[in-house]
Amino acid sequence: MSNTDLEDDLRGTFERAAATVPEAAGLTERATAGARRAQRRTWIVSGAAAVAVAAVAVVGFGLAGSHNQPTQPAQPPVAGAQAPAVETLTPQVLSAQAVSGTWRPVEIAGVKSLKAARPEDPVLTLRPDGTWVGSDGCNALQGTYTIGQRGAFTATSGPQHMMGCDNVPHTGVLKAAKRVALDGDALHFFGADGLQLASYARAR
Amino acid sequence: MEFEEYVSARGQELVRLGFTVSGDYQRAEDLAQIALMQAFRSWRKVRNTDDPHHYVRRILVNEFLSMTRRRSYGEAPTADVEPQRTVPDHATNIANSDHLWRALATLSARERVVLVLRYYQDLDDQTIADVLGIKPSSVRATASRALASLRKTRESHRVDERLS
C-alpha cells in the first residue's frame, strides 16, 4: 500500500471520528466559570500565603524584640499586632455538628464530569449523629463517619446498589479520606498522602 | 473578537480535535474546556495574535500531551464505585467499525498528535513544529515512524483477515 492511500484513509478516519462527536453544550459558560474559579483560588492561596508570611515575620520580630529587651518579657511590644494573624491560622475545631449538612461535589480527584445529567442530584449529607447518606447520581449511599477535633476523618459504607450512570464516587472519597477541613461553606477531604481528594460546597 | 464569539465559532471544533487526539469523548470536552479556560484568562492578549485559534489549539494539544505523561492517565477514578458506564461510547463505535482508528490507539501520544495535526487539521510540518515546540525534522521523523507503524499494523490485519 502506498503512503498516499494510507494518508487518504487517515483523513477519512479522522473526519468520520470527528463527525461522531456530539455537540458540547455550554462551553463558554464552563470555560469562563472555571477560569474565574481558578482565579479566585489563586487569590485565596496568595492571601493565605501573605497572611502566613506576615505571621512568621511578626513572630520573628517579636522573638527578636524579646531577646533584645530581656527586662520586659511579659509584654512584647508587638503582642497586639500578633493576635489577628495567629487567629487566622488557628485551625477550626471540627465536629460532626460543624460539618453536618448537605454537600454537593465541586471537585473530585480523577473525576472529570461532575456536571453530567443524572437521574438524581449527586449530593452527600453528613448527619450530626455520625452517619452519612447520599446519592452518586443514581444509587442511594449510606454509611458512618467519625471526625476528630483536628480534622482526622474515617468513614465506612453500607451496602449499596451499583446501577450505572455517571456515578459520583462519594463512597470512594469518604473511605480514602484521612483528614477533613472546613473552610466557610467549603469542605475539603484529604488522603493519607496529604493531597486533596475532593472538595464540596454546602448545598443551599 | 470577543471570547464568546470565538467559542461559539470554534468551540465544537476544539472538542473534535480533542477527540481525534485522545479517542475519548469525555476527555475531549475536558481538553477543550481547559484550553478555553486558559485562553480566557489572557484573552486580551490572545485575540490580538494573528490567529487566536492557533494559540488555543496549541494549548489543547500540549495539555493532552502533558495529560498522557501523568501517571494517573487512563486510570479509573475509584474502582469500587465506578460501575460500567451506560453513556454511549462513541470511541467504541468507531473502533468497531474502523480498524485504522484502532491502530491509531497503539501509537504514542506524540505520534498520534502529529498525524492528527497533519491529516485532520491539514497543518504543514513547520506549523506542527511550532505547535509542539519541536523542530520540523522531528515532526517529519515522528510522522514517518507513525505511518510505518500503521502500515505494518494494517498489513498484519489484512493477513489475519485472509487467514480467518
Short mmCIF file of C-alpha atoms in Angstrom, two decimals, chain B residues 8-161:
data_model
loop_
_atom_site.label_atom_id
_atom_site.label_comp_id
_atom_site.label_asym_id
_atom_site.label_seq_id
_atom_site.Cartn_x
_atom_site.Cartn_y
_atom_site.Cartn_z
CA SER B 8 -19.44 29.71 19.52
CA ALA B 9 -17.49 29.72 16.25
CA ARG B 10 -14.67 27.32 17.09
CA GLY B 11 -15.54 25.61 20.40
CA GLN B 12 -17.02 22.49 18.88
CA GLU B 13 -14.04 22.26 16.55
CA LEU B 14 -11.81 22.13 19.62
CA VAL B 15 -13.87 19.29 21.10
CA ARG B 16 -13.48 17.38 17.83
CA LEU B 17 -9.75 17.97 17.86
CA GLY B 18 -9.65 16.75 21.46
CA PHE B 19 -11.49 13.62 20.41
CA THR B 20 -9.25 12.83 17.47
CA VAL B 21 -6.14 13.06 19.64
CA SER B 22 -7.50 11.35 22.74
CA GLY B 23 -10.09 8.96 21.34
CA ASP B 24 -12.27 9.69 24.37
CA TYR B 25 -15.27 11.99 24.21
CA GLN B 26 -15.24 12.95 27.90
CA ARG B 27 -11.56 13.75 27.74
CA ALA B 28 -12.12 15.72 24.54
CA GLU B 29 -14.56 18.02 26.32
CA ASP B 30 -12.18 18.41 29.22
CA LEU B 31 -9.34 19.29 26.88
CA ALA B 32 -11.45 21.87 25.06
CA GLN B 33 -12.58 23.34 28.37
CA ILE B 34 -9.05 23.55 29.76
CA ALA B 35 -7.77 25.17 26.58
CA LEU B 36 -10.62 27.68 26.59
CA MET B 37 -10.16 28.43 30.28
CA GLN B 38 -6.50 29.22 29.77
CA ALA B 39 -7.24 31.31 26.70
CA PHE B 40 -9.97 33.20 28.57
CA ARG B 41 -7.55 34.20 31.30
CA SER B 42 -5.40 36.10 28.81
CA TRP B 43 -7.99 36.69 26.13
CA ARG B 44 -6.96 40.30 25.56
CA LYS B 45 -3.53 39.06 24.51
CA VAL B 46 -4.85 36.02 22.62
CA ARG B 47 -7.32 37.93 20.46
CA ASN B 48 -4.59 40.29 19.36
CA THR B 49 -2.47 37.48 17.95
CA ASP B 50 -2.58 36.77 14.20
CA ASP B 51 -4.51 33.56 14.73
CA PRO B 52 -6.23 33.10 18.11
CA HIS B 53 -7.34 29.60 17.12
CA HIS B 54 -3.74 28.54 16.58
CA TYR B 55 -2.96 29.68 20.12
CA VAL B 56 -5.89 27.81 21.68
CA ARG B 57 -5.19 24.69 19.62
CA ARG B 58 -1.61 24.73 20.86
CA ILE B 59 -2.82 24.83 24.47
CA LEU B 60 -5.18 21.91 23.84
CA VAL B 61 -2.61 19.69 22.15
CA ASN B 62 0.07 20.35 24.74
CA GLU B 63 -2.39 19.81 27.58
CA PHE B 64 -3.19 16.43 26.04
CA LEU B 65 0.50 15.52 25.85
CA SER B 66 1.05 16.59 29.47
CA MET B 67 -2.02 14.61 30.48
CA THR B 68 -0.64 11.43 28.91
CA ARG B 69 2.61 11.88 30.79
CA ARG B 70 0.82 11.92 34.16
CA ARG B 71 0.76 8.65 35.99
CA SER B 72 -2.98 8.87 36.55
CA TYR B 73 -3.73 8.97 32.79
CA GLY B 74 -6.13 6.18 31.88
CA GLU B 75 -6.84 5.18 35.47
CA ALA B 76 -10.43 4.83 36.59
CA PRO B 77 -11.26 7.31 39.39
CA THR B 78 -12.29 4.78 42.06
CA ALA B 79 -12.56 1.14 41.15
CA ASP B 80 -15.02 0.17 43.85
CA VAL B 81 -17.70 2.68 42.94
CA GLU B 82 -17.27 3.09 39.20
CA PRO B 83 -19.58 0.61 37.52
CA GLN B 84 -19.94 0.18 33.78
CA ARG B 85 -20.98 3.34 32.02
CA THR B 86 -24.23 3.47 30.16
CA VAL B 87 -23.31 6.69 28.38
CA PRO B 88 -22.82 5.92 24.67
CA ASP B 89 -19.16 5.38 24.00
CA HIS B 90 -18.54 6.94 20.61
CA ALA B 91 -14.92 5.84 20.59
CA THR B 92 -16.05 2.23 20.86
CA ASN B 93 -18.43 2.63 17.94
CA ILE B 94 -15.69 3.96 15.73
CA ALA B 95 -13.22 1.37 16.95
CA ASN B 96 -15.63 -1.37 16.00
CA SER B 97 -16.10 -0.03 12.51
CA ASP B 98 -12.66 1.27 11.66
CA HIS B 99 -9.52 -0.77 12.26
CA LEU B 100 -7.34 2.21 11.32
CA TRP B 101 -8.85 4.12 14.26
CA ARG B 102 -7.96 1.13 16.44
CA ALA B 103 -4.43 1.09 15.09
CA LEU B 104 -4.07 4.80 15.90
CA ALA B 105 -4.66 3.96 19.55
CA THR B 106 -1.48 1.87 19.55
CA LEU B 107 0.69 4.84 18.61
CA SER B 108 2.41 7.05 21.13
CA ALA B 109 0.56 10.24 22.09
CA ARG B 110 3.02 12.41 20.18
CA GLU B 111 2.80 10.25 17.04
CA ARG B 112 -0.95 10.42 17.11
CA VAL B 113 -0.95 14.18 17.66
CA VAL B 114 1.41 14.71 14.72
CA LEU B 115 -0.86 12.64 12.44
CA VAL B 116 -3.96 14.46 13.63
CA LEU B 117 -2.40 17.87 13.04
CA ARG B 118 -1.12 16.81 9.65
CA TYR B 119 -4.07 14.86 8.23
CA TYR B 120 -7.05 16.19 10.16
CA GLN B 121 -6.03 19.80 10.72
CA ASP B 122 -4.07 19.94 7.44
CA LEU B 123 -1.16 21.80 9.03
CA ASP B 124 2.26 21.85 7.43
CA ASP B 125 5.26 20.47 9.27
CA GLN B 126 6.58 23.91 10.19
CA THR B 127 3.29 24.85 11.87
CA ILE B 128 3.08 21.47 13.64
CA ALA B 129 6.63 22.01 14.88
CA ASP B 130 5.57 25.41 16.22
CA VAL B 131 2.52 23.90 17.96
CA LEU B 132 4.57 21.19 19.63
CA GLY B 133 7.69 23.25 20.24
CA ILE B 134 9.93 20.85 18.33
CA LYS B 135 11.93 21.00 15.09
CA PRO B 136 10.27 20.36 11.72
CA SER B 137 12.71 17.50 11.18
CA SER B 138 11.38 15.87 14.38
CA VAL B 139 7.85 16.27 13.07
CA ARG B 140 8.81 14.52 9.82
CA ALA B 141 10.60 11.72 11.69
CA THR B 142 7.66 11.22 14.06
CA ALA B 143 5.13 11.19 11.22
CA SER B 144 7.23 8.76 9.19
CA ARG B 145 7.59 6.43 12.19
CA ALA B 146 3.85 6.60 12.88
CA LEU B 147 2.92 5.91 9.25
CA ALA B 148 5.31 2.96 9.12
CA SER B 149 3.77 1.57 12.26
CA LEU B 150 0.24 1.99 10.90
CA ARG B 151 1.21 0.38 7.60
CA LYS B 152 2.65 -2.59 9.46
CA THR B 153 -0.44 -2.97 11.62
CA ARG B 154 -2.62 -2.71 8.55
CA GLU B 155 -0.65 -5.39 6.70
CA SER B 156 -0.89 -7.80 9.61
CA HIS B 157 -4.61 -7.06 9.87
CA ARG B 158 -5.03 -8.00 6.21
CA VAL B 159 -3.10 -11.22 6.72
CA ASP B 160 -5.34 -12.06 9.68
CA GLU B 161 -8.43 -11.36 7.58
#
